[in-house]
mmCIF file of C-alpha atoms in Angstrom:
data_model
loop_
_atom_site.group_PDB
_atom_site.id
_atom_site.type_symbol
_atom_site.label_atom_id
_atom_site.label_comp_id
_atom_site.label_asym_id
_atom_site.label_seq_id
_atom_site.Cartn_x
_atom_site.Cartn_y
_atom_site.Cartn_z
ATOM 1 C CA MET N 21 50.083 264.490 -152.635
ATOM 2 C CA LYS N 22 51.758 261.367 -154.020
ATOM 3 C CA ARG N 23 50.798 259.114 -151.080
ATOM 4 C CA PRO N 24 47.031 258.916 -151.825
ATOM 5 C CA THR N 25 47.791 258.068 -155.447
ATOM 6 C CA SER N 26 50.070 255.231 -154.321
ATOM 7 C CA ILE N 27 47.425 253.836 -151.970
ATOM 8 C CA THR N 28 44.760 254.105 -154.655
ATOM 9 C CA THR N 29 46.992 252.247 -157.115
ATOM 10 C CA LYS N 30 47.602 249.436 -154.629
ATOM 11 C CA ILE N 31 43.893 249.128 -153.945
ATOM 12 C CA LEU N 32 43.135 248.963 -157.656
ATOM 13 C CA CYS N 33 45.811 246.278 -158.140
ATOM 14 C CA VAL N 34 44.334 244.191 -155.336
ATOM 15 C CA LEU N 35 40.858 244.502 -156.827
ATOM 16 C CA VAL N 36 42.070 243.518 -160.314
ATOM 17 C CA LEU N 37 44.007 240.509 -158.992
ATOM 18 C CA THR N 38 41.021 239.438 -156.897
ATOM 19 C CA SER N 39 38.761 239.707 -159.942
ATOM 20 C CA ILE N 40 41.142 237.673 -162.091
ATOM 21 C CA PHE N 41 41.451 234.987 -159.406
ATOM 22 C CA SER N 42 37.661 234.782 -159.027
ATOM 23 C CA CYS N 43 37.164 234.434 -162.777
ATOM 24 C CA ASN N 44 39.763 231.678 -163.025
ATOM 25 C CA GLN N 45 38.227 229.853 -160.074
ATOM 26 C CA GLN N 46 34.755 230.078 -161.605
ATOM 27 C CA GLN N 47 36.043 228.768 -164.938
ATOM 28 C CA LYS N 48 37.626 225.784 -163.182
ATOM 29 C CA GLU N 49 34.389 225.059 -161.351
ATOM 30 C CA ASN N 50 32.345 225.312 -164.542
ATOM 31 C CA LYS N 51 34.770 223.210 -166.574
ATOM 32 C CA PRO N 52 33.549 219.598 -166.763
ATOM 33 C CA ASN N 53 35.698 216.987 -165.091
ATOM 34 C CA SER N 54 37.673 215.135 -167.758
ATOM 35 C CA LYS N 55 36.999 211.896 -165.877
ATOM 36 C CA THR N 56 33.238 212.378 -165.886
ATOM 37 C CA PRO N 57 31.646 210.365 -168.716
ATOM 38 C CA PRO N 58 29.399 212.256 -171.135
ATOM 39 C CA ILE N 59 25.642 212.075 -170.664
ATOM 40 C CA VAL N 60 24.111 209.436 -172.962
ATOM 41 C CA ASP N 61 20.624 210.045 -174.308
ATOM 42 C CA ALA N 62 18.113 207.197 -174.107
ATOM 43 C CA PRO N 63 17.921 205.271 -177.415
ATOM 44 C CA ALA N 64 14.690 205.492 -179.382
ATOM 45 C CA ASN N 65 14.347 201.699 -178.959
ATOM 46 C CA ILE N 66 13.658 201.915 -175.221
ATOM 47 C CA ILE N 67 10.148 200.689 -174.390
ATOM 48 C CA SER N 68 8.141 201.054 -171.207
ATOM 49 C CA LEU N 69 7.755 198.225 -168.700
ATOM 50 C CA ASN N 70 4.067 198.077 -169.613
ATOM 51 C CA GLU N 71 4.962 197.513 -173.271
ATOM 52 C CA ALA N 72 7.567 194.910 -172.328
ATOM 53 C CA ASN N 73 5.056 193.077 -170.162
ATOM 54 C CA ALA N 74 2.423 193.190 -172.917
ATOM 55 C CA ILE N 75 4.608 191.617 -175.603
ATOM 56 C CA TYR N 76 5.904 189.080 -173.082
ATOM 57 C CA ASP N 77 2.319 188.052 -172.368
ATOM 58 C CA ASN N 78 1.625 187.903 -176.112
ATOM 59 C CA TYR N 79 4.423 185.351 -176.455
ATOM 60 C CA SER N 80 2.879 183.281 -173.643
ATOM 61 C CA GLU N 81 -0.509 183.358 -175.292
ATOM 62 C CA HIS N 82 0.383 182.913 -178.954
ATOM 63 C CA ARG N 83 3.661 180.951 -178.935
ATOM 64 C CA VAL N 84 4.166 178.975 -175.717
ATOM 65 C CA ARG N 85 0.734 177.370 -176.099
ATOM 66 C CA LEU N 86 1.836 176.014 -179.477
ATOM 67 C CA ILE N 87 5.386 175.016 -178.553
ATOM 68 C CA GLU N 88 4.735 172.967 -175.422
ATOM 69 C CA PRO N 89 2.007 170.698 -176.853
ATOM 70 C CA TYR N 90 4.178 169.983 -179.896
ATOM 71 C CA GLU N 91 7.207 169.102 -177.774
ATOM 72 C CA THR N 92 5.286 166.950 -175.286
ATOM 73 C CA GLN N 93 2.957 165.226 -177.741
ATOM 74 C CA GLN N 94 4.941 164.851 -180.939
ATOM 75 C CA ARG N 95 8.645 165.413 -180.574
ATOM 76 C CA GLN N 96 9.467 163.761 -177.237
ATOM 77 C CA PRO N 97 6.294 162.566 -175.432
ATOM 78 C CA ASP N 98 8.180 160.752 -172.664
ATOM 79 C CA GLU N 99 10.004 163.853 -171.393
ATOM 80 C CA LYS N 100 8.674 166.867 -169.537
ATOM 81 C CA PHE N 101 9.161 170.128 -171.412
ATOM 82 C CA GLU N 102 8.706 173.776 -170.452
ATOM 83 C CA ALA N 103 9.277 176.317 -173.207
ATOM 84 C CA SER N 104 12.162 178.731 -172.778
ATOM 85 C CA ARG N 105 11.165 182.315 -172.213
ATOM 86 C CA PHE N 106 14.459 184.186 -172.213
ATOM 87 C CA VAL N 107 18.086 184.113 -173.272
ATOM 88 C CA ASP N 108 20.707 186.143 -171.464
ATOM 89 C CA PHE N 109 24.380 186.742 -172.156
ATOM 90 C CA ASP N 110 27.144 187.735 -169.794
ATOM 91 C CA TYR N 111 27.560 191.515 -169.996
ATOM 92 C CA ASP N 112 31.366 191.403 -170.153
ATOM 93 C CA ALA N 113 31.189 188.686 -172.809
ATOM 94 C CA LEU N 114 28.968 190.946 -174.918
ATOM 95 C CA LYS N 115 31.406 193.842 -174.563
ATOM 96 C CA GLN N 116 34.244 191.514 -175.573
ATOM 97 C CA TYR N 117 32.171 190.341 -178.553
ATOM 98 C CA ILE N 118 31.563 193.917 -179.720
ATOM 99 C CA ALA N 119 35.269 194.711 -179.429
ATOM 100 C CA TYR N 120 36.155 191.469 -181.246
ATOM 101 C CA ILE N 121 33.862 191.988 -184.234
ATOM 102 C CA ASP N 122 35.034 195.619 -184.510
ATOM 103 C CA GLN N 123 38.614 194.361 -184.630
ATOM 104 C CA GLU N 124 37.936 191.578 -187.132
ATOM 105 C CA ALA N 125 35.701 193.730 -189.336
ATOM 106 C CA GLU N 126 38.332 196.448 -189.624
ATOM 107 C CA ALA N 127 41.045 193.884 -190.416
ATOM 108 C CA GLY N 128 38.716 192.277 -192.952
ATOM 109 C CA GLY N 129 38.088 195.507 -194.853
ATOM 110 C CA VAL N 130 34.621 196.311 -193.527
ATOM 111 C CA LYS N 131 34.086 200.061 -193.453
ATOM 112 C CA LYS N 132 31.213 199.899 -190.992
ATOM 113 C CA ILE N 133 29.275 197.256 -189.096
ATOM 114 C CA THR N 134 25.701 198.286 -189.827
ATOM 115 C CA LYS N 135 23.656 196.042 -187.522
ATOM 116 C CA LEU N 136 23.698 193.158 -185.089
ATOM 117 C CA ARG N 137 21.193 190.664 -186.501
ATOM 118 C CA LEU N 138 19.544 188.237 -184.054
ATOM 119 C CA TYR N 139 18.281 184.937 -185.434
ATOM 120 C CA PHE N 140 15.814 182.650 -183.724
ATOM 121 C CA ALA N 141 17.136 179.126 -183.333
ATOM 122 C CA ASN N 142 16.253 175.763 -181.848
ATOM 123 C CA TYR N 143 18.697 173.448 -180.122
ATOM 124 C CA PRO N 144 18.775 169.803 -181.256
ATOM 125 C CA ASN N 145 17.388 166.864 -179.355
ATOM 126 C CA GLU N 146 20.915 165.478 -179.051
ATOM 127 C CA GLU N 147 23.462 165.095 -176.275
ATOM 128 C CA LYS N 148 26.199 166.936 -178.180
ATOM 129 C CA PHE N 149 26.659 169.334 -181.048
ATOM 130 C CA PRO N 150 28.679 168.126 -184.051
ATOM 131 C CA ASN N 151 31.749 169.910 -182.618
ATOM 132 C CA GLY N 152 31.482 167.850 -179.418
ATOM 133 C CA LYS N 153 30.127 170.623 -177.206
ATOM 134 C CA LYS N 154 27.389 169.458 -174.821
ATOM 135 C CA VAL N 155 23.829 170.479 -175.625
ATOM 136 C CA VAL N 156 22.696 171.991 -172.333
ATOM 137 C CA HIS N 157 19.199 173.071 -173.356
ATOM 138 C CA LYS N 158 17.931 170.318 -175.638
ATOM 139 C CA ARG N 159 14.961 171.259 -177.839
ATOM 140 C CA GLN N 160 14.829 174.768 -176.402
ATOM 141 C CA ASN N 161 14.508 177.878 -178.519
ATOM 142 C CA SER N 162 17.453 180.245 -178.501
ATOM 143 C CA ILE N 163 18.977 183.101 -180.454
ATOM 144 C CA PHE N 164 22.297 183.786 -182.100
ATOM 145 C CA MET N 165 23.605 187.009 -183.579
ATOM 146 C CA VAL N 166 25.826 188.019 -186.466
ATOM 147 C CA PRO N 167 27.179 191.419 -187.521
ATOM 148 C CA THR N 168 26.082 192.835 -190.854
ATOM 149 C CA LEU N 169 27.612 195.060 -193.494
ATOM 150 C CA GLU N 170 25.934 197.094 -196.202
ATOM 151 C CA LYS N 171 26.308 196.089 -199.830
ATOM 152 C CA GLY N 172 24.183 197.525 -202.606
ATOM 153 C CA GLY N 173 21.784 199.040 -200.116
ATOM 154 C CA ILE N 174 21.165 195.693 -198.363
ATOM 155 C CA ASN N 175 22.517 194.481 -195.012
ATOM 156 C CA TYR N 176 24.209 191.093 -195.105
ATOM 157 C CA GLY N 177 25.600 188.947 -192.302
ATOM 158 C CA PHE N 178 29.300 188.339 -192.733
ATOM 159 C CA PHE N 179 32.218 186.282 -191.463
ATOM 160 C CA ILE N 180 35.973 186.434 -192.040
ATOM 161 C CA GLY N 181 37.151 184.163 -194.823
ATOM 162 C CA ASN N 182 40.370 182.149 -194.798
ATOM 163 C CA ASN N 183 41.973 184.929 -196.863
ATOM 164 C CA GLY N 184 41.388 187.386 -194.002
ATOM 165 C CA ASN N 185 38.695 189.357 -195.827
ATOM 166 C CA ALA N 186 35.050 189.732 -194.890
ATOM 167 C CA GLU N 187 32.744 187.396 -196.809
ATOM 168 C CA LEU N 188 28.963 187.146 -196.898
ATOM 169 C CA ILE N 189 27.281 184.306 -195.026
ATOM 170 C CA LYS N 190 24.786 184.192 -197.892
ATOM 171 C CA ASP N 191 27.542 183.307 -200.357
ATOM 172 C CA TRP N 192 28.947 180.659 -198.022
ATOM 173 C CA LYS N 193 25.539 179.094 -197.492
ATOM 174 C CA ASP N 194 24.795 179.078 -201.228
ATOM 175 C CA SER N 195 28.034 177.219 -201.924
ATOM 176 C CA SER N 196 27.992 174.937 -198.850
ATOM 177 C CA LYS N 197 26.959 171.320 -199.317
ATOM 178 C CA ASP N 198 27.518 170.283 -195.707
ATOM 179 C CA GLY N 199 24.656 168.651 -193.827
ATOM 180 C CA LEU N 200 23.276 169.863 -190.534
ATOM 181 C CA GLY N 201 25.112 167.261 -188.507
ATOM 182 C CA PHE N 202 21.884 166.318 -186.691
ATOM 183 C CA SER N 203 19.758 163.226 -187.169
ATOM 184 C CA LEU N 204 16.556 165.086 -188.085
ATOM 185 C CA ASP N 205 14.008 163.820 -190.550
ATOM 186 C CA LYS N 206 12.283 166.139 -193.020
ATOM 187 C CA LYS N 207 9.261 166.653 -190.784
ATOM 188 C CA GLN N 208 11.437 167.601 -187.808
ATOM 189 C CA GLU N 209 13.492 169.994 -189.942
ATOM 190 C CA ALA N 210 10.353 171.718 -191.160
ATOM 191 C CA GLN N 211 8.657 171.965 -187.769
ATOM 192 C CA ALA N 212 11.501 172.371 -185.296
ATOM 193 C CA GLY N 213 13.911 174.488 -187.353
ATOM 194 C CA PHE N 214 17.680 174.098 -187.310
ATOM 195 C CA ILE N 215 20.970 175.731 -186.396
ATOM 196 C CA PRO N 216 23.263 176.445 -189.355
ATOM 197 C CA ASN N 217 26.751 175.000 -189.265
ATOM 198 C CA PHE N 218 28.384 178.419 -189.064
ATOM 199 C CA VAL N 219 26.911 178.822 -185.586
ATOM 200 C CA LEU N 220 28.265 175.526 -184.322
ATOM 201 C CA ASN N 221 31.710 175.649 -185.845
ATOM 202 C CA SER N 222 34.102 178.398 -184.800
ATOM 203 C CA SER N 223 36.119 177.988 -187.994
ATOM 204 C CA LEU N 224 35.387 176.848 -191.534
ATOM 205 C CA GLN N 225 38.659 175.650 -193.058
ATOM 206 C CA GLY N 226 40.618 178.566 -191.632
ATOM 207 C CA SER N 227 37.836 181.163 -191.723
ATOM 208 C CA LYS N 228 36.410 182.904 -188.646
ATOM 209 C CA SER N 229 32.784 182.820 -187.674
ATOM 210 C CA LEU N 230 31.480 185.955 -185.958
ATOM 211 C CA ALA N 231 28.210 184.329 -184.867
ATOM 212 C CA PHE N 232 27.566 184.683 -181.126
ATOM 213 C CA ASN N 233 25.528 182.067 -179.263
ATOM 214 C CA PHE N 234 25.396 179.887 -176.133
ATOM 215 C CA GLY N 235 23.659 182.271 -173.790
ATOM 216 C CA GLN N 236 21.803 181.056 -170.726
ATOM 217 C CA GLY N 237 18.101 180.463 -171.124
ATOM 218 C CA GLY N 238 15.187 178.733 -169.525
ATOM 219 C CA PRO N 239 11.622 179.037 -168.249
ATOM 220 C CA PRO N 240 10.386 182.477 -167.177
ATOM 221 C CA PRO N 241 12.501 184.019 -164.425
ATOM 222 C CA LYS N 242 10.397 184.315 -161.296
ATOM 223 C CA THR N 243 11.897 187.710 -160.474
ATOM 224 C CA ASP N 244 10.977 189.485 -163.741
ATOM 225 C CA PHE N 245 7.906 189.452 -165.960
#
Protein backbone atom coordinates (compact mmCIF):
# COMPACT_ATOMS: atom_id res chain seq x y z
CA MET A 1 0.00 0.00 0.00
CA LYS A 2 2.91 2.36 0.67
CA ARG A 3 4.64 1.75 -2.69
CA PRO A 4 2.07 3.57 -4.90
CA THR A 5 2.18 6.56 -2.57
CA SER A 6 5.97 6.68 -2.87
CA ILE A 7 5.83 6.53 -6.67
CA THR A 8 3.14 9.20 -6.77
CA THR A 9 5.24 11.46 -4.55
CA LYS A 10 8.28 11.05 -6.80
CA ILE A 11 6.22 11.83 -9.87
CA LEU A 12 4.81 14.95 -8.24
CA CYS A 13 8.33 16.08 -7.24
CA VAL A 14 9.56 15.63 -10.80
CA LEU A 15 6.63 17.62 -12.16
CA VAL A 16 7.17 20.46 -9.65
CA LEU A 17 10.91 20.63 -10.38
CA THR A 18 10.24 20.58 -14.12
CA SER A 19 7.72 23.40 -13.73
CA ILE A 20 10.13 25.49 -11.67
CA PHE A 21 12.94 24.94 -14.19
CA SER A 22 10.67 25.92 -17.09
CA CYS A 23 9.55 29.10 -15.33
CA ASN A 24 13.13 30.11 -14.56
CA GLN A 25 14.19 29.42 -18.14
CA GLN A 26 11.31 31.49 -19.50
CA GLN A 27 12.16 34.38 -17.17
CA LYS A 28 15.77 34.32 -18.39
CA GLU A 29 14.62 34.34 -22.00
CA ASN A 30 12.22 37.21 -21.39
CA LYS A 31 14.73 39.24 -19.39
CA PRO A 32 16.38 41.86 -21.62
CA ASN A 33 20.09 41.48 -22.24
CA SER A 34 21.96 43.97 -20.07
CA LYS A 35 24.28 44.65 -23.01
CA THR A 36 21.44 45.51 -25.38
CA PRO A 37 21.01 49.30 -25.61
CA PRO A 38 17.54 50.70 -24.92
CA ILE A 39 15.30 51.58 -27.84
CA VAL A 40 15.49 55.32 -28.62
CA ASP A 41 12.38 57.03 -29.94
CA ALA A 42 12.75 59.30 -32.97
CA PRO A 43 13.06 62.97 -31.93
CA ALA A 44 10.22 65.30 -32.87
CA ASN A 45 12.75 67.30 -34.94
CA ILE A 46 13.16 64.57 -37.56
CA ILE A 47 11.91 65.71 -40.97
CA SER A 48 11.19 63.71 -44.09
CA LEU A 49 13.59 63.59 -47.04
CA ASN A 50 10.99 65.48 -49.08
CA GLU A 51 10.98 68.29 -46.51
CA ALA A 52 14.78 68.32 -46.38
CA ASN A 53 14.98 68.51 -50.16
CA ALA A 54 12.40 71.32 -50.27
CA ILE A 55 14.21 73.60 -47.82
CA TYR A 56 17.52 72.79 -49.51
CA ASP A 57 16.05 73.94 -52.81
CA ASN A 58 14.67 77.05 -51.11
CA TYR A 59 18.21 77.96 -50.06
CA SER A 60 19.40 77.52 -53.66
CA GLU A 61 16.64 79.74 -54.96
CA HIS A 62 16.54 82.49 -52.35
CA ARG A 63 20.09 82.63 -50.94
CA VAL A 64 22.68 81.21 -53.34
CA ARG A 65 21.41 83.47 -56.13
CA LEU A 66 22.16 86.47 -53.92
CA ILE A 67 25.47 85.29 -52.47
CA GLU A 68 27.32 84.32 -55.64
CA PRO A 69 26.69 87.55 -57.60
CA TYR A 70 27.80 89.60 -54.59
CA GLU A 71 31.00 87.61 -54.16
CA THR A 72 31.91 87.57 -57.86
CA GLN A 73 30.89 91.13 -58.70
CA GLN A 74 31.59 93.16 -55.59
CA ARG A 75 33.76 91.44 -53.04
CA GLN A 76 36.37 89.64 -55.17
CA PRO A 77 35.59 89.94 -58.91
CA ASP A 78 38.86 88.34 -60.04
CA GLU A 79 38.26 85.02 -58.25
CA LYS A 80 35.79 82.26 -59.01
CA PHE A 81 33.33 81.62 -56.20
CA GLU A 82 30.75 78.91 -55.56
CA ALA A 83 28.61 79.33 -52.46
CA SER A 84 28.96 76.72 -49.73
CA ARG A 85 25.96 74.50 -49.25
CA PHE A 86 26.85 72.42 -46.22
CA VAL A 87 29.02 72.16 -43.13
CA ASP A 88 29.84 68.82 -41.58
CA PHE A 89 31.68 67.89 -38.40
CA ASP A 90 33.47 64.69 -37.51
CA TYR A 91 31.06 62.51 -35.52
CA ASP A 92 33.62 61.55 -32.87
CA ALA A 93 34.67 65.19 -32.54
CA LEU A 94 31.04 66.13 -31.85
CA LYS A 95 30.74 63.43 -29.19
CA GLN A 96 33.97 64.70 -27.62
CA TYR A 97 32.60 68.25 -27.74
CA ILE A 98 29.39 67.23 -25.96
CA ALA A 99 31.37 65.43 -23.27
CA TYR A 100 33.72 68.42 -22.93
CA ILE A 101 31.02 71.06 -22.50
CA ASP A 102 29.20 68.79 -20.02
CA GLN A 103 32.42 68.54 -18.02
CA GLU A 104 33.22 72.26 -18.15
CA ALA A 105 29.63 73.33 -17.46
CA GLU A 106 29.41 71.17 -14.35
CA ALA A 107 32.78 72.44 -13.10
CA GLY A 108 31.66 76.00 -13.85
CA GLY A 109 28.47 75.73 -11.79
CA VAL A 110 25.97 75.31 -14.62
CA LYS A 111 23.03 73.22 -13.46
CA LYS A 112 21.91 72.33 -16.96
CA ILE A 113 22.98 73.03 -20.53
CA THR A 114 19.69 74.06 -22.10
CA LYS A 115 20.52 74.25 -25.82
CA LEU A 116 23.22 74.09 -28.45
CA ARG A 117 22.91 77.36 -30.36
CA LEU A 118 24.17 77.44 -33.97
CA TYR A 119 25.25 80.79 -35.39
CA PHE A 120 25.67 81.58 -39.05
CA ALA A 121 29.11 82.94 -39.85
CA ASN A 122 31.26 84.06 -42.75
CA TYR A 123 34.97 83.37 -43.08
CA PRO A 124 37.25 86.33 -43.87
CA ASN A 125 38.89 87.03 -47.18
CA GLU A 126 42.28 86.55 -45.53
CA GLU A 127 45.00 83.92 -45.61
CA LYS A 128 45.01 83.45 -41.83
CA PHE A 129 42.87 84.07 -38.80
CA PRO A 130 44.23 86.43 -36.13
CA ASN A 131 45.42 83.38 -34.14
CA GLY A 132 47.55 82.25 -37.09
CA LYS A 133 45.33 79.38 -38.18
CA LYS A 134 44.97 79.09 -41.97
CA VAL A 135 41.68 80.17 -43.50
CA VAL A 136 40.77 77.15 -45.61
CA HIS A 137 37.42 78.34 -46.94
CA LYS A 138 37.87 82.05 -47.59
CA ARG A 139 34.64 84.06 -47.91
CA GLN A 140 32.50 80.96 -47.40
CA ASN A 141 29.54 80.84 -45.05
CA SER A 142 29.86 78.55 -42.06
CA ILE A 143 28.35 77.90 -38.65
CA PHE A 144 29.63 77.73 -35.11
CA MET A 145 27.85 76.57 -31.99
CA VAL A 146 27.83 77.49 -28.32
CA PRO A 147 26.08 75.89 -25.34
CA THR A 148 23.45 77.90 -23.51
CA LEU A 149 22.20 78.13 -19.95
CA GLU A 150 18.93 79.49 -18.63
CA LYS A 151 18.88 82.69 -16.63
CA GLY A 152 15.71 84.59 -15.82
CA GLY A 153 13.75 82.55 -18.32
CA ILE A 154 16.14 83.37 -21.19
CA ASN A 155 18.80 81.15 -22.77
CA TYR A 156 22.26 82.69 -22.98
CA GLY A 157 25.44 81.41 -24.60
CA PHE A 158 28.20 80.97 -22.06
CA PHE A 159 31.92 80.34 -21.69
CA ILE A 160 34.15 79.55 -18.71
CA GLY A 161 35.75 82.62 -17.19
CA ASN A 162 39.30 82.81 -15.84
CA ASN A 163 37.86 82.25 -12.35
CA GLY A 164 36.55 78.84 -13.43
CA ASN A 165 32.89 79.88 -13.36
CA ALA A 166 30.46 80.05 -16.26
CA GLU A 167 30.03 83.56 -17.66
CA LEU A 168 27.67 84.91 -20.30
CA ILE A 169 29.04 85.67 -23.76
CA LYS A 170 26.68 88.64 -23.80
CA ASP A 171 28.45 90.19 -20.81
CA TRP A 172 31.87 89.55 -22.35
CA LYS A 173 30.84 91.09 -25.65
CA ASP A 174 29.33 94.14 -23.93
CA SER A 175 32.58 94.78 -22.08
CA SER A 176 34.99 93.81 -24.90
CA LYS A 177 36.69 96.58 -26.84
CA ASP A 178 38.77 94.30 -29.05
CA GLY A 179 38.52 94.70 -32.81
CA LEU A 180 37.66 91.93 -35.22
CA GLY A 181 41.24 91.37 -36.26
CA PHE A 182 40.25 91.52 -39.95
CA SER A 183 40.86 94.33 -42.41
CA LEU A 184 37.19 94.90 -43.28
CA ASP A 185 35.70 98.27 -44.07
CA LYS A 186 32.27 99.29 -42.81
CA LYS A 187 30.51 98.22 -46.00
CA GLN A 188 32.11 94.77 -45.89
CA GLU A 189 31.23 94.36 -42.21
CA ALA A 190 27.61 95.21 -42.91
CA GLN A 191 27.24 93.03 -45.99
CA ALA A 192 29.52 90.07 -45.36
CA GLY A 193 29.09 89.65 -41.59
CA PHE A 194 31.88 88.71 -39.20
CA ILE A 195 33.18 86.08 -36.82
CA PRO A 196 33.39 87.20 -33.18
CA ASN A 197 36.74 86.92 -31.45
CA PHE A 198 35.50 84.28 -29.03
CA VAL A 199 35.19 81.87 -31.95
CA LEU A 200 38.73 82.43 -33.15
CA ASN A 201 40.52 82.47 -29.84
CA SER A 202 40.48 79.36 -27.68
CA SER A 203 41.23 81.39 -24.56
CA LEU A 204 40.57 84.95 -23.42
CA GLN A 205 43.16 85.81 -20.77
CA GLY A 206 42.82 82.44 -19.06
CA SER A 207 39.14 81.83 -19.83
CA LYS A 208 37.83 78.92 -21.91
CA SER A 209 35.74 79.33 -25.01
CA LEU A 210 33.16 76.60 -25.62
CA ALA A 211 32.42 77.72 -29.19
CA PHE A 212 32.77 74.89 -31.72
CA ASN A 213 33.75 75.63 -35.32
CA PHE A 214 36.03 74.58 -38.19
CA GLY A 215 33.86 71.95 -39.78
CA GLN A 216 34.31 70.91 -43.39
CA GLY A 217 32.16 72.67 -45.93
CA GLY A 218 31.86 73.36 -49.61
CA PRO A 219 29.63 73.29 -52.68
CA PRO A 220 26.71 70.85 -52.73
CA PRO A 221 27.79 67.24 -52.28
CA LYS A 222 27.05 65.34 -55.47
CA THR A 223 25.91 62.29 -53.52
CA ASP A 224 23.17 63.99 -51.45
CA PHE A 225 20.54 66.60 -52.24
